[in-house]
mmCIF file of N, CA and C in Angstrom:
data_model
loop_
_atom_site.group_PDB
_atom_site.id
_atom_site.type_symbol
_atom_site.label_atom_id
_atom_site.label_comp_id
_atom_site.label_asym_id
_atom_site.label_seq_id
_atom_site.Cartn_x
_atom_site.Cartn_y
_atom_site.Cartn_z
ATOM 1 N N SER A 4 0.974 -0.979 0.121
ATOM 2 C CA SER A 4 0.056 -0.265 -0.044
ATOM 3 C C SER A 4 0.898 1.120 -0.073
ATOM 4 N N ILE A 5 1.837 0.899 0.614
ATOM 5 C CA ILE A 5 2.710 2.741 0.686
ATOM 6 C C ILE A 5 3.779 2.478 -0.723
ATOM 7 N N GLU A 6 4.224 1.499 -1.207
ATOM 8 C CA GLU A 6 3.857 1.458 -2.636
ATOM 9 C C GLU A 6 3.151 2.416 -3.866
ATOM 10 N N HIS A 7 2.065 1.598 -3.227
ATOM 11 C CA HIS A 7 0.743 2.309 -3.984
ATOM 12 C C HIS A 7 0.569 3.658 -4.448
ATOM 13 N N GLU A 8 0.538 4.547 -2.522
ATOM 14 C CA GLU A 8 1.115 5.416 -2.294
ATOM 15 C C GLU A 8 1.934 6.340 -3.346
ATOM 16 N N ASN A 9 2.976 6.171 -3.020
ATOM 17 C CA ASN A 9 4.610 6.229 -3.872
ATOM 18 C C ASN A 9 3.902 6.175 -5.361
ATOM 19 N N LEU A 10 2.657 5.603 -6.002
ATOM 20 C CA LEU A 10 2.824 5.657 -7.657
ATOM 21 C C LEU A 10 1.987 6.552 -7.948
ATOM 22 N N ILE A 11 1.193 6.540 -6.655
ATOM 23 C CA ILE A 11 -0.359 7.399 -6.841
ATOM 24 C C ILE A 11 0.339 9.035 -6.345
ATOM 25 N N GLN A 12 1.485 9.163 -5.395
ATOM 26 C CA GLN A 12 1.762 10.492 -5.560
ATOM 27 C C GLN A 12 2.842 10.886 -6.720
ATOM 28 N N LEU A 13 3.883 9.791 -7.268
ATOM 29 C CA LEU A 13 4.063 10.029 -8.155
ATOM 30 C C LEU A 13 3.751 10.094 -9.176
ATOM 31 N N GLU A 14 2.467 9.528 -9.578
ATOM 32 C CA GLU A 14 2.028 9.978 -9.952
ATOM 33 C C GLU A 14 0.558 11.498 -10.790
ATOM 34 N N GLN A 15 0.406 11.786 -8.962
ATOM 35 C CA GLN A 15 0.525 13.469 -9.678
ATOM 36 C C GLN A 15 1.304 14.348 -9.727
ATOM 37 N N THR A 16 2.468 13.461 -9.241
ATOM 38 C CA THR A 16 3.734 14.374 -8.740
ATOM 39 C C THR A 16 4.370 15.130 -11.184
ATOM 40 N N LEU A 17 3.489 14.075 -11.066
ATOM 41 C CA LEU A 17 4.547 13.757 -12.418
ATOM 42 C C LEU A 17 2.805 14.292 -13.920
ATOM 43 N N GLN A 18 2.051 14.190 -13.321
ATOM 44 C CA GLN A 18 0.360 14.698 -13.538
ATOM 45 C C GLN A 18 1.321 16.627 -13.417
ATOM 46 N N THR A 19 1.292 16.989 -12.029
ATOM 47 C CA THR A 19 1.786 18.802 -11.974
ATOM 48 C C THR A 19 3.179 18.708 -12.951
ATOM 49 N N ARG A 20 3.931 18.364 -13.146
ATOM 50 C CA ARG A 20 4.702 18.360 -14.074
ATOM 51 C C ARG A 20 4.117 18.599 -16.090
ATOM 52 N N TRP A 21 3.680 17.966 -15.805
ATOM 53 C CA TRP A 21 2.699 17.198 -16.937
ATOM 54 C C TRP A 21 1.898 18.706 -17.525
ATOM 55 N N ASP A 22 1.386 19.143 -16.566
ATOM 56 C CA ASP A 22 0.324 19.626 -16.821
ATOM 57 C C ASP A 22 1.183 21.896 -16.940
ATOM 58 N N LYS A 23 2.051 21.420 -15.714
ATOM 59 C CA LYS A 23 2.901 22.812 -16.782
ATOM 60 C C LYS A 23 3.497 22.571 -17.118
ATOM 61 N N TYR A 24 3.817 21.449 -18.555
ATOM 62 C CA TYR A 24 5.141 21.804 -19.754
ATOM 63 C C TYR A 24 4.135 21.975 -20.567
ATOM 64 N N LYS A 25 3.128 21.363 -20.654
ATOM 65 C CA LYS A 25 1.696 21.263 -21.470
ATOM 66 C C LYS A 25 1.180 22.636 -21.368
ATOM 67 N N GLN A 26 1.480 23.502 -20.592
ATOM 68 C CA GLN A 26 0.839 24.735 -20.407
ATOM 69 C C GLN A 26 2.421 25.947 -20.840
ATOM 70 N N GLU A 27 3.187 25.441 -20.760
ATOM 71 C CA GLU A 27 4.300 25.836 -21.562
ATOM 72 C C GLU A 27 3.881 25.532 -22.704
ATOM 73 N N LEU A 28 3.878 24.624 -23.442
ATOM 74 C CA LEU A 28 3.803 24.509 -24.451
ATOM 75 C C LEU A 28 2.564 25.001 -24.938
ATOM 76 N N PHE A 29 1.475 25.373 -24.755
ATOM 77 C CA PHE A 29 0.363 26.283 -25.613
ATOM 78 C C PHE A 29 0.600 27.297 -25.381
ATOM 79 N N GLU A 30 1.377 28.278 -24.514
ATOM 80 C CA GLU A 30 1.846 29.475 -24.166
ATOM 81 C C GLU A 30 3.059 28.941 -25.547
ATOM 82 N N LEU A 31 3.975 28.862 -25.741
ATOM 83 C CA LEU A 31 5.105 29.290 -26.666
ATOM 84 C C LEU A 31 4.231 28.709 -27.959
ATOM 85 N N GLN A 32 4.114 27.715 -28.543
ATOM 86 C CA GLN A 32 2.410 27.769 -29.725
ATOM 87 C C GLN A 32 2.115 28.815 -29.637
ATOM 88 N N ASN A 33 1.039 29.463 -28.882
ATOM 89 C CA ASN A 33 0.707 30.649 -28.944
ATOM 90 C C ASN A 33 1.392 32.130 -29.723
ATOM 91 N N LYS A 34 2.578 31.861 -28.992
ATOM 92 C CA LYS A 34 3.696 33.054 -29.191
ATOM 93 C C LYS A 34 3.678 32.866 -30.650
ATOM 94 N N ILE A 35 4.597 31.813 -30.903
ATOM 95 C CA ILE A 35 4.681 31.466 -32.538
ATOM 96 C C ILE A 35 3.823 31.999 -33.427
ATOM 97 N N ILE A 36 2.540 31.638 -33.094
ATOM 98 C CA ILE A 36 1.618 31.607 -34.296
ATOM 99 C C ILE A 36 1.359 33.828 -34.292
ATOM 100 N N SER A 37 1.287 34.328 -33.186
ATOM 101 C CA SER A 37 1.857 35.883 -33.112
ATOM 102 C C SER A 37 2.334 36.120 -33.895
ATOM 103 N N ASP A 38 3.629 35.956 -33.195
ATOM 104 C CA ASP A 38 5.053 35.983 -33.899
ATOM 105 C C ASP A 38 4.784 36.406 -35.481
ATOM 106 N N ALA A 39 4.246 35.102 -35.856
ATOM 107 C CA ALA A 39 4.260 34.375 -37.105
ATOM 108 C C ALA A 39 3.188 35.779 -38.514
ATOM 109 N N THR A 40 1.669 36.162 -37.598
ATOM 110 C CA THR A 40 1.181 36.465 -37.586
ATOM 111 C C THR A 40 1.739 37.648 -37.721
ATOM 112 N N ALA A 41 2.148 38.408 -37.009
ATOM 113 C CA ALA A 41 2.636 39.760 -37.095
ATOM 114 C C ALA A 41 3.967 39.853 -38.297
ATOM 115 N N LEU A 42 4.674 39.031 -38.611
ATOM 116 C CA LEU A 42 5.896 38.334 -39.844
ATOM 117 C C LEU A 42 4.821 38.650 -40.460
ATOM 118 N N GLN A 43 3.840 38.070 -41.145
ATOM 119 C CA GLN A 43 3.484 37.771 -42.508
ATOM 120 C C GLN A 43 2.663 39.309 -43.022
ATOM 121 N N THR A 44 2.062 40.234 -41.840
ATOM 122 C CA THR A 44 1.724 41.444 -41.804
ATOM 123 C C THR A 44 2.864 42.349 -41.741
ATOM 124 N N LYS A 45 3.634 42.120 -41.878
ATOM 125 C CA LYS A 45 4.600 43.133 -42.149
ATOM 126 C C LYS A 45 5.013 42.763 -43.328
ATOM 127 N N ASN A 46 5.204 41.973 -43.879
ATOM 128 C CA ASN A 46 5.397 40.955 -45.087
ATOM 129 C C ASN A 46 4.761 41.660 -46.372
ATOM 130 N N MET A 47 2.969 41.180 -46.104
ATOM 131 C CA MET A 47 2.313 41.928 -46.956
ATOM 132 C C MET A 47 2.350 43.331 -47.232
ATOM 133 N N THR A 48 2.548 44.026 -45.894
ATOM 134 C CA THR A 48 2.410 45.906 -45.910
ATOM 135 C C THR A 48 3.828 46.017 -46.431
ATOM 136 N N LEU A 49 5.234 45.357 -47.047
ATOM 137 C CA LEU A 49 5.845 45.499 -47.604
ATOM 138 C C LEU A 49 5.633 45.316 -49.052
ATOM 139 N N ILE A 50 5.214 44.185 -48.662
ATOM 140 C CA ILE A 50 5.112 44.030 -50.773
ATOM 141 C C ILE A 50 3.616 44.712 -50.971
ATOM 142 N N THR A 51 3.028 45.343 -50.874
ATOM 143 C CA THR A 51 1.978 46.587 -51.125
ATOM 144 C C THR A 51 2.009 47.466 -51.304
ATOM 145 N N ALA A 52 3.211 47.902 -50.036
ATOM 146 C CA ALA A 52 4.596 49.424 -50.231
ATOM 147 C C ALA A 52 4.329 49.028 -51.853
ATOM 148 N N THR A 53 5.672 47.922 -52.357
ATOM 149 C CA THR A 53 6.704 47.888 -53.250
ATOM 150 C C THR A 53 5.904 48.263 -54.629
ATOM 151 N N ASN A 54 5.006 47.211 -54.571
ATOM 152 C CA ASN A 54 3.204 46.821 -55.784
ATOM 153 C C ASN A 54 2.992 48.694 -55.614
ATOM 154 N N ASN A 55 3.516 49.352 -54.541
ATOM 155 C CA ASN A 55 2.855 50.555 -54.943
ATOM 156 C C ASN A 55 3.599 51.222 -55.586
ATOM 157 N N GLN A 56 4.696 51.163 -55.351
ATOM 158 C CA GLN A 56 6.016 51.815 -55.682
ATOM 159 C C GLN A 56 6.784 51.216 -57.305
ATOM 160 N N MET A 57 6.653 50.108 -57.569
ATOM 161 C CA MET A 57 6.616 49.630 -59.023
ATOM 162 C C MET A 57 5.161 50.192 -60.084
ATOM 163 N N LEU A 58 3.811 50.106 -59.360
ATOM 164 C CA LEU A 58 2.779 51.021 -60.074
ATOM 165 C C LEU A 58 3.482 52.738 -60.547
ATOM 166 N N MET A 59 4.025 52.993 -59.505
ATOM 167 C CA MET A 59 4.301 54.553 -59.786
ATOM 168 C C MET A 59 4.833 54.807 -61.070
ATOM 169 N N VAL A 60 5.837 54.045 -60.923
ATOM 170 C CA VAL A 60 7.037 53.949 -61.628
ATOM 171 C C VAL A 60 6.627 53.757 -63.223
ATOM 172 N N ALA A 61 6.224 52.526 -62.986
ATOM 173 C CA ALA A 61 5.172 52.585 -64.700
ATOM 174 C C ALA A 61 4.275 53.621 -65.239
ATOM 175 N N ALA A 62 3.582 53.906 -63.961
ATOM 176 C CA ALA A 62 3.539 54.977 -64.403
ATOM 177 C C ALA A 62 3.386 56.465 -65.517
ATOM 178 N N CYS A 63 4.562 56.804 -64.522
ATOM 179 C CA CYS A 63 6.364 57.617 -64.539
ATOM 180 C C CYS A 63 6.460 57.396 -65.970
ATOM 181 N N SER A 64 7.166 56.321 -66.128
ATOM 182 C CA SER A 64 7.494 56.041 -67.207
ATOM 183 C C SER A 64 6.527 55.771 -68.529
ATOM 184 N N ILE A 65 5.143 55.395 -68.520
ATOM 185 C CA ILE A 65 4.440 55.507 -69.801
ATOM 186 C C ILE A 65 3.968 56.425 -70.132
ATOM 187 N N SER A 66 3.833 57.667 -69.132
ATOM 188 C CA SER A 66 3.187 59.482 -69.027
ATOM 189 C C SER A 66 4.894 59.958 -69.984
ATOM 190 N N MET A 67 5.822 59.768 -69.319
ATOM 191 C CA MET A 67 7.346 60.175 -70.092
ATOM 192 C C MET A 67 7.272 60.067 -71.514
ATOM 193 N N LEU A 68 7.179 58.766 -71.234
ATOM 194 C CA LEU A 68 6.639 57.758 -72.525
ATOM 195 C C LEU A 68 6.181 58.209 -73.679
ATOM 196 N N LEU A 69 4.748 58.660 -73.476
ATOM 197 C CA LEU A 69 3.373 59.359 -74.275
ATOM 198 C C LEU A 69 4.460 60.700 -74.323
ATOM 199 N N LEU A 70 4.900 61.642 -73.639
ATOM 200 C CA LEU A 70 5.074 62.917 -73.682
ATOM 201 C C LEU A 70 5.657 63.324 -74.953
ATOM 202 N N VAL A 71 7.093 62.099 -74.901
ATOM 203 C CA VAL A 71 7.679 61.772 -75.781
ATOM 204 C C VAL A 71 7.681 61.820 -77.444
ATOM 205 N N VAL A 72 6.729 60.983 -77.143
ATOM 206 C CA VAL A 72 6.118 60.577 -77.816
ATOM 207 C C VAL A 72 4.996 61.892 -79.079
ATOM 208 N N PHE A 73 4.364 62.021 -78.605
ATOM 209 C CA PHE A 73 3.888 63.578 -78.346
ATOM 210 C C PHE A 73 5.091 64.682 -79.091
ATOM 211 N N ILE A 74 6.107 64.635 -78.252
ATOM 212 C CA ILE A 74 6.335 65.487 -78.762
ATOM 213 C C ILE A 74 7.072 65.602 -79.851
ATOM 214 N N ILE A 75 7.823 64.045 -79.925
ATOM 215 C CA ILE A 75 8.690 64.163 -81.261
ATOM 216 C C ILE A 75 7.090 64.072 -82.622
ATOM 217 N N GLY A 76 6.139 63.318 -82.308
ATOM 218 C CA GLY A 76 5.040 63.521 -83.539
ATOM 219 C C GLY A 76 4.335 64.925 -83.316
ATOM 220 N N TYR A 77 5.026 65.961 -82.613
ATOM 221 C CA TYR A 77 4.820 67.174 -83.224
ATOM 222 C C TYR A 77 5.881 68.063 -83.738
ATOM 223 N N ASN A 78 7.103 68.210 -83.818
ATOM 224 C CA ASN A 78 7.778 68.516 -84.109
ATOM 225 C C ASN A 78 8.432 67.551 -85.501
ATOM 226 N N LEU A 79 7.973 66.591 -85.784
ATOM 227 C CA LEU A 79 7.733 66.140 -86.855
ATOM 228 C C LEU A 79 7.053 66.361 -87.916
ATOM 229 N N TYR A 80 5.632 66.766 -87.711
ATOM 230 C CA TYR A 80 4.564 67.410 -88.626
ATOM 231 C C TYR A 80 4.699 69.705 -88.597
ATOM 232 N N LYS A 81 5.376 69.828 -87.663
ATOM 233 C CA LYS A 81 5.327 70.795 -87.987
ATOM 234 C C LYS A 81 6.780 71.485 -88.657
ATOM 235 N N HIS A 82 7.738 70.927 -88.354
ATOM 236 C CA HIS A 82 9.402 70.431 -89.561
ATOM 237 C C HIS A 82 9.657 70.266 -90.222
ATOM 238 N N LEU A 83 9.197 68.888 -90.386
ATOM 239 C CA LEU A 83 8.764 68.049 -91.499
ATOM 240 C C LEU A 83 7.795 68.237 -92.974
ATOM 241 N N ILE A 84 6.419 67.913 -91.829
ATOM 242 C CA ILE A 84 5.749 67.701 -92.835
ATOM 243 C C ILE A 84 5.125 68.708 -92.946
ATOM 244 N N THR A 85 4.679 69.996 -92.445
ATOM 245 C CA THR A 85 4.032 71.354 -93.109
ATOM 246 C C THR A 85 5.008 72.074 -93.852
ATOM 247 N N PRO A 86 5.892 72.044 -93.469
ATOM 248 C CA PRO A 86 6.994 72.302 -94.786
ATOM 249 C C PRO A 86 7.021 71.660 -96.338
ATOM 250 N N VAL A 87 7.232 70.512 -95.970
ATOM 251 C CA VAL A 87 7.530 69.356 -97.463
ATOM 252 C C VAL A 87 5.600 70.145 -98.058
ATOM 253 N N THR A 88 5.114 70.535 -97.407
ATOM 254 C CA THR A 88 3.232 70.583 -98.043
ATOM 255 C C THR A 88 3.345 71.917 -98.671
ATOM 256 N N GLU A 89 3.988 72.041 -97.993
ATOM 257 C CA GLU A 89 3.829 73.809 -98.428
ATOM 258 C C GLU A 89 4.976 73.957 -99.252
ATOM 259 N N ALA A 90 6.016 73.179 -99.496
ATOM 260 C CA ALA A 90 6.717 73.531 -100.836
ATOM 261 C C ALA A 90 6.552 72.188 -101.799
ATOM 262 N N SER A 91 5.488 71.538 -101.794
ATOM 263 C CA SER A 91 5.024 70.859 -102.584
ATOM 264 C C SER A 91 3.738 71.877 -103.187
ATOM 265 N N GLN A 92 2.635 72.362 -102.718
ATOM 266 C CA GLN A 92 2.158 72.995 -102.823
ATOM 267 C C GLN A 92 2.668 74.576 -104.178
ATOM 268 N N ALA A 93 3.873 75.094 -103.495
ATOM 269 C CA ALA A 93 4.422 75.944 -104.024
ATOM 270 C C ALA A 93 4.822 75.653 -105.271
ATOM 271 N N LEU A 94 5.810 73.849 -105.462
ATOM 272 C CA LEU A 94 6.434 73.862 -106.015
ATOM 273 C C LEU A 94 5.130 74.145 -107.857
ATOM 274 N N THR A 95 3.383 73.015 -107.337
ATOM 275 C CA THR A 95 2.524 73.101 -108.394
ATOM 276 C C THR A 95 2.275 74.609 -108.576
ATOM 277 N N VAL A 96 2.647 75.741 -107.537
ATOM 278 C CA VAL A 96 2.007 76.879 -108.163
ATOM 279 C C VAL A 96 3.286 77.550 -108.960
ATOM 280 N N LEU A 97 4.436 77.303 -109.178
ATOM 281 C CA LEU A 97 5.039 77.106 -110.239
ATOM 282 C C LEU A 97 5.218 77.022 -111.437
ATOM 283 N N GLU A 98 4.994 75.777 -111.312
ATOM 284 C CA GLU A 98 4.552 75.101 -112.390
ATOM 285 C C GLU A 98 3.207 75.012 -113.693
ATOM 286 N N GLN A 99 2.596 75.744 -112.590
ATOM 287 C CA GLN A 99 1.340 76.151 -113.397
ATOM 288 C C GLN A 99 1.545 78.057 -113.671
ATOM 289 N N GLN A 100 2.436 78.366 -112.918
ATOM 290 C CA GLN A 100 3.578 79.661 -113.528
ATOM 291 C C GLN A 100 2.151 80.868 -112.581
ATOM 292 N N THR A 101 1.095 80.420 -111.402
ATOM 293 C CA THR A 101 -0.049 80.973 -111.275
ATOM 294 C C THR A 101 0.489 81.672 -109.573
ATOM 295 N N GLU A 102 0.278 82.379 -109.568
ATOM 296 C CA GLU A 102 0.441 83.465 -108.144
ATOM 297 C C GLU A 102 0.432 82.542 -106.738
ATOM 298 N N TYR A 103 0.831 82.396 -105.597
ATOM 299 C CA TYR A 103 0.770 81.626 -104.682
ATOM 300 C C TYR A 103 1.044 82.665 -103.278
ATOM 301 N N THR A 104 -0.596 82.755 -102.342
ATOM 302 C CA THR A 104 -0.532 83.706 -101.686
ATOM 303 C C THR A 104 0.066 82.979 -100.546
ATOM 304 N N PRO A 105 -0.403 81.715 -99.964
ATOM 305 C CA PRO A 105 0.061 81.740 -98.563
ATOM 306 C C PRO A 105 0.754 81.648 -98.092
ATOM 307 N N LEU A 106 2.224 81.617 -99.423
ATOM 308 C CA LEU A 106 3.587 82.139 -99.116
ATOM 309 C C LEU A 106 4.385 83.596 -98.845
ATOM 310 N N LYS A 107 5.190 83.641 -98.377
ATOM 311 C CA LYS A 107 5.620 84.416 -97.823
ATOM 312 C C LYS A 107 6.991 84.893 -98.603
ATOM 313 N N GLU A 108 7.235 85.836 -99.585
ATOM 314 C CA GLU A 108 8.295 86.709 -100.613
ATOM 315 C C GLU A 108 9.285 85.647 -100.676
ATOM 316 N N ALA A 109 9.554 85.608 -99.662
ATOM 317 C CA ALA A 109 11.532 84.919 -99.417
ATOM 318 C C ALA A 109 11.644 83.514 -99.288
ATOM 319 N N ARG A 110 10.275 83.064 -98.920
ATOM 320 C CA ARG A 110 9.682 81.813 -99.478
ATOM 321 C C ARG A 110 9.389 80.917 -100.137
ATOM 322 N N TYR A 111 8.493 81.748 -100.656
ATOM 323 C CA TYR A 111 8.285 81.493 -102.959
ATOM 324 C C TYR A 111 9.690 81.624 -103.386
ATOM 325 N N GLN A 112 10.301 82.661 -102.272
ATOM 326 C CA GLN A 112 12.383 83.055 -103.748
ATOM 327 C C GLN A 112 13.000 81.378 -103.380
ATOM 328 N N GLU A 113 12.784 80.893 -102.193
ATOM 329 C CA GLU A 113 13.667 79.542 -101.935
ATOM 330 C C GLU A 113 12.961 78.782 -102.846
ATOM 331 N N LEU A 114 11.743 78.773 -102.087
ATOM 332 C CA LEU A 114 11.266 77.871 -103.304
ATOM 333 C C LEU A 114 11.557 77.334 -104.768
ATOM 334 N N HIS A 115 11.649 78.776 -105.475
ATOM 335 C CA HIS A 115 11.793 78.978 -107.204
ATOM 336 C C HIS A 115 13.567 79.003 -106.847
ATOM 337 N N ASN A 116 14.438 79.429 -105.976
ATOM 338 C CA ASN A 116 15.745 78.504 -105.766
ATOM 339 C C ASN A 116 16.219 76.771 -106.479
ATOM 340 N N ILE A 117 15.435 76.585 -105.232
ATOM 341 C CA ILE A 117 15.790 75.367 -105.045
ATOM 342 C C ILE A 117 15.789 74.464 -106.680
ATOM 343 N N ARG A 118 14.070 74.869 -107.053
ATOM 344 C CA ARG A 118 13.791 74.268 -108.774
ATOM 345 C C ARG A 118 14.516 74.258 -109.264
ATOM 346 N N ASN A 119 14.822 76.247 -109.914
ATOM 347 C CA ASN A 119 16.123 75.862 -110.726
ATOM 348 C C ASN A 119 18.047 75.329 -110.144
ATOM 349 N N THR A 120 17.659 74.807 -108.690
ATOM 350 C CA THR A 120 19.110 74.216 -108.653
ATOM 351 C C THR A 120 18.810 72.875 -109.001
ATOM 352 N N VAL A 121 17.631 72.494 -109.039
ATOM 353 C CA VAL A 121 17.244 70.910 -109.092
ATOM 354 C C VAL A 121 17.346 70.913 -111.037
ATOM 355 N N ASN A 122 16.534 71.815 -111.697
ATOM 356 C CA ASN A 122 16.428 72.191 -112.286
ATOM 357 C C ASN A 122 18.268 71.290 -113.323
ATOM 358 N N SER A 123 19.032 72.832 -112.727
ATOM 359 C CA SER A 123 20.192 72.938 -113.276
ATOM 360 C C SER A 123 21.167 71.204 -113.370
ATOM 361 N N LEU A 124 21.267 70.926 -111.529
ATOM 362 C CA LEU A 124 21.572 68.842 -110.925
ATOM 363 C C LEU A 124 20.937 67.850 -111.579
ATOM 364 N N ASN A 125 20.156 68.307 -112.820
ATOM 365 C CA ASN A 125 19.424 67.771 -113.878
ATOM 366 C C ASN A 125 20.044 67.750 -115.130
ATOM 367 N N GLY A 126 20.611 68.644 -115.320
ATOM 368 C CA GLY A 126 21.194 69.075 -116.382
ATOM 369 C C GLY A 126 22.288 68.245 -116.314
ATOM 370 N N THR A 127 23.010 68.526 -115.409
ATOM 371 C CA THR A 127 24.781 68.325 -114.833
ATOM 372 C C THR A 127 24.579 66.843 -114.795
ATOM 373 N N MET A 128 23.852 65.992 -114.259
ATOM 374 C CA MET A 128 23.693 64.487 -114.548
ATOM 375 C C MET A 128 23.881 64.345 -115.871
ATOM 376 N N LYS A 129 23.266 64.604 -117.034
ATOM 377 C CA LYS A 129 22.564 64.548 -117.576
ATOM 378 C C LYS A 129 23.978 64.159 -119.068
ATOM 379 N N LYS A 130 25.156 65.232 -118.345
ATOM 380 C CA LYS A 130 26.416 65.637 -118.576
ATOM 381 C C LYS A 130 26.791 64.321 -118.296
ATOM 382 N N LEU A 131 26.636 63.819 -117.550
ATOM 383 C CA LEU A 131 27.504 63.571 -116.699
ATOM 384 C C LEU A 131 27.296 62.536 -117.685
ATOM 385 N N HIS A 132 26.631 62.137 -117.554
ATOM 386 C CA HIS A 132 25.845 60.264 -117.893
ATOM 387 C C HIS A 132 26.737 60.348 -119.342
ATOM 388 N N GLU A 133 26.533 61.395 -120.786
ATOM 389 C CA GLU A 133 26.849 61.312 -121.531
ATOM 390 C C GLU A 133 28.593 61.498 -122.056
ATOM 391 N N MET A 134 29.042 61.407 -121.130
ATOM 392 C CA MET A 134 30.592 62.005 -121.088
ATOM 393 C C MET A 134 31.270 60.286 -120.304
ATOM 394 N N ALA A 135 30.282 59.870 -119.204
ATOM 395 C CA ALA A 135 30.681 58.639 -118.935
ATOM 396 C C ALA A 135 30.334 57.481 -120.497
ATOM 397 N N THR A 136 29.754 57.782 -121.110
ATOM 398 C CA THR A 136 29.676 56.595 -122.301
ATOM 399 C C THR A 136 29.393 56.641 -123.815
ATOM 400 N N ARG A 137 30.376 58.008 -123.295
ATOM 401 C CA ARG A 137 30.356 58.375 -125.199
ATOM 402 C C ARG A 137 31.688 59.253 -125.138
ATOM 403 N N ASP A 138 32.590 58.640 -126.340
ATOM 404 C CA ASP A 138 33.847 59.466 -126.597
ATOM 405 C C ASP A 138 34.007 60.276 -127.285
ATOM 406 N N ALA A 139 34.591 61.310 -126.201
ATOM 407 C CA ALA A 139 34.796 62.581 -126.232
ATOM 408 C C ALA A 139 35.163 63.077 -127.550
ATOM 409 N N LEU A 140 35.679 62.372 -128.336
ATOM 410 C CA LEU A 140 36.490 62.263 -129.769
ATOM 411 C C LEU A 140 35.317 62.534 -130.862
ATOM 412 N N THR A 141 35.301 61.235 -130.644
ATOM 413 C CA THR A 141 34.376 60.893 -132.185
ATOM 414 C C THR A 141 32.886 60.511 -131.789
ATOM 415 N N GLY A 142 31.946 61.136 -130.177
ATOM 416 C CA GLY A 142 30.923 60.814 -129.596
ATOM 417 C C GLY A 142 29.837 59.478 -130.039
ATOM 418 N N CYS A 143 30.917 58.623 -130.158
ATOM 419 C CA CYS A 143 30.343 57.174 -129.924
ATOM 420 C C CYS A 143 30.680 56.887 -128.780
ATOM 421 N N ILE A 144 29.344 55.598 -128.858
ATOM 422 C CA ILE A 144 29.475 55.059 -127.506
ATOM 423 C C ILE A 144 30.247 54.437 -127.493
ATOM 424 N N ASN A 145 30.724 54.506 -126.023
ATOM 425 C CA ASN A 145 31.886 53.300 -125.680
ATOM 426 C C ASN A 145 31.920 52.517 -124.957
ATOM 427 N N ARG A 146 33.151 52.163 -124.159
ATOM 428 C CA ARG A 146 32.671 50.552 -123.604
ATOM 429 C C ARG A 146 32.158 50.291 -122.195
ATOM 430 N N GLY A 147 32.273 51.864 -121.438
ATOM 431 C CA GLY A 147 31.260 51.622 -120.180
ATOM 432 C C GLY A 147 29.249 51.469 -119.933
ATOM 433 N N TYR A 148 29.016 52.225 -122.299
ATOM 434 C CA TYR A 148 27.829 52.214 -121.972
ATOM 435 C C TYR A 148 26.945 51.040 -122.120
#
């Protein structure tokens, strides 16, 4: 019976220790869960902030790209398309030998000079072709022809 009492007392001691360890394990489990939740919340906050920064950078990049495309398009229109269109209209007027009022006098003179220069170059090209394909002394077709 003493042995039995010792066993019962040992069982109670062990049960008390077990309950104490079980309580400590339960508290550790709760602390781990709490720390994991806090870490996950912190990570999600960082991810959200990073995503917001990436969206801002992308939006700024797209805005800058659109601005550059607009500026290039405007400059192409202003400095290339408009003068070529005006020059084409003016050359048409020069060919028809009529007056073209939208052009300023200086612009008209420039176009007239351009037309004369192109005609002169055309004549020079014909002379060069003639010199390259015909003998200078006899006027016969040469080997280059």
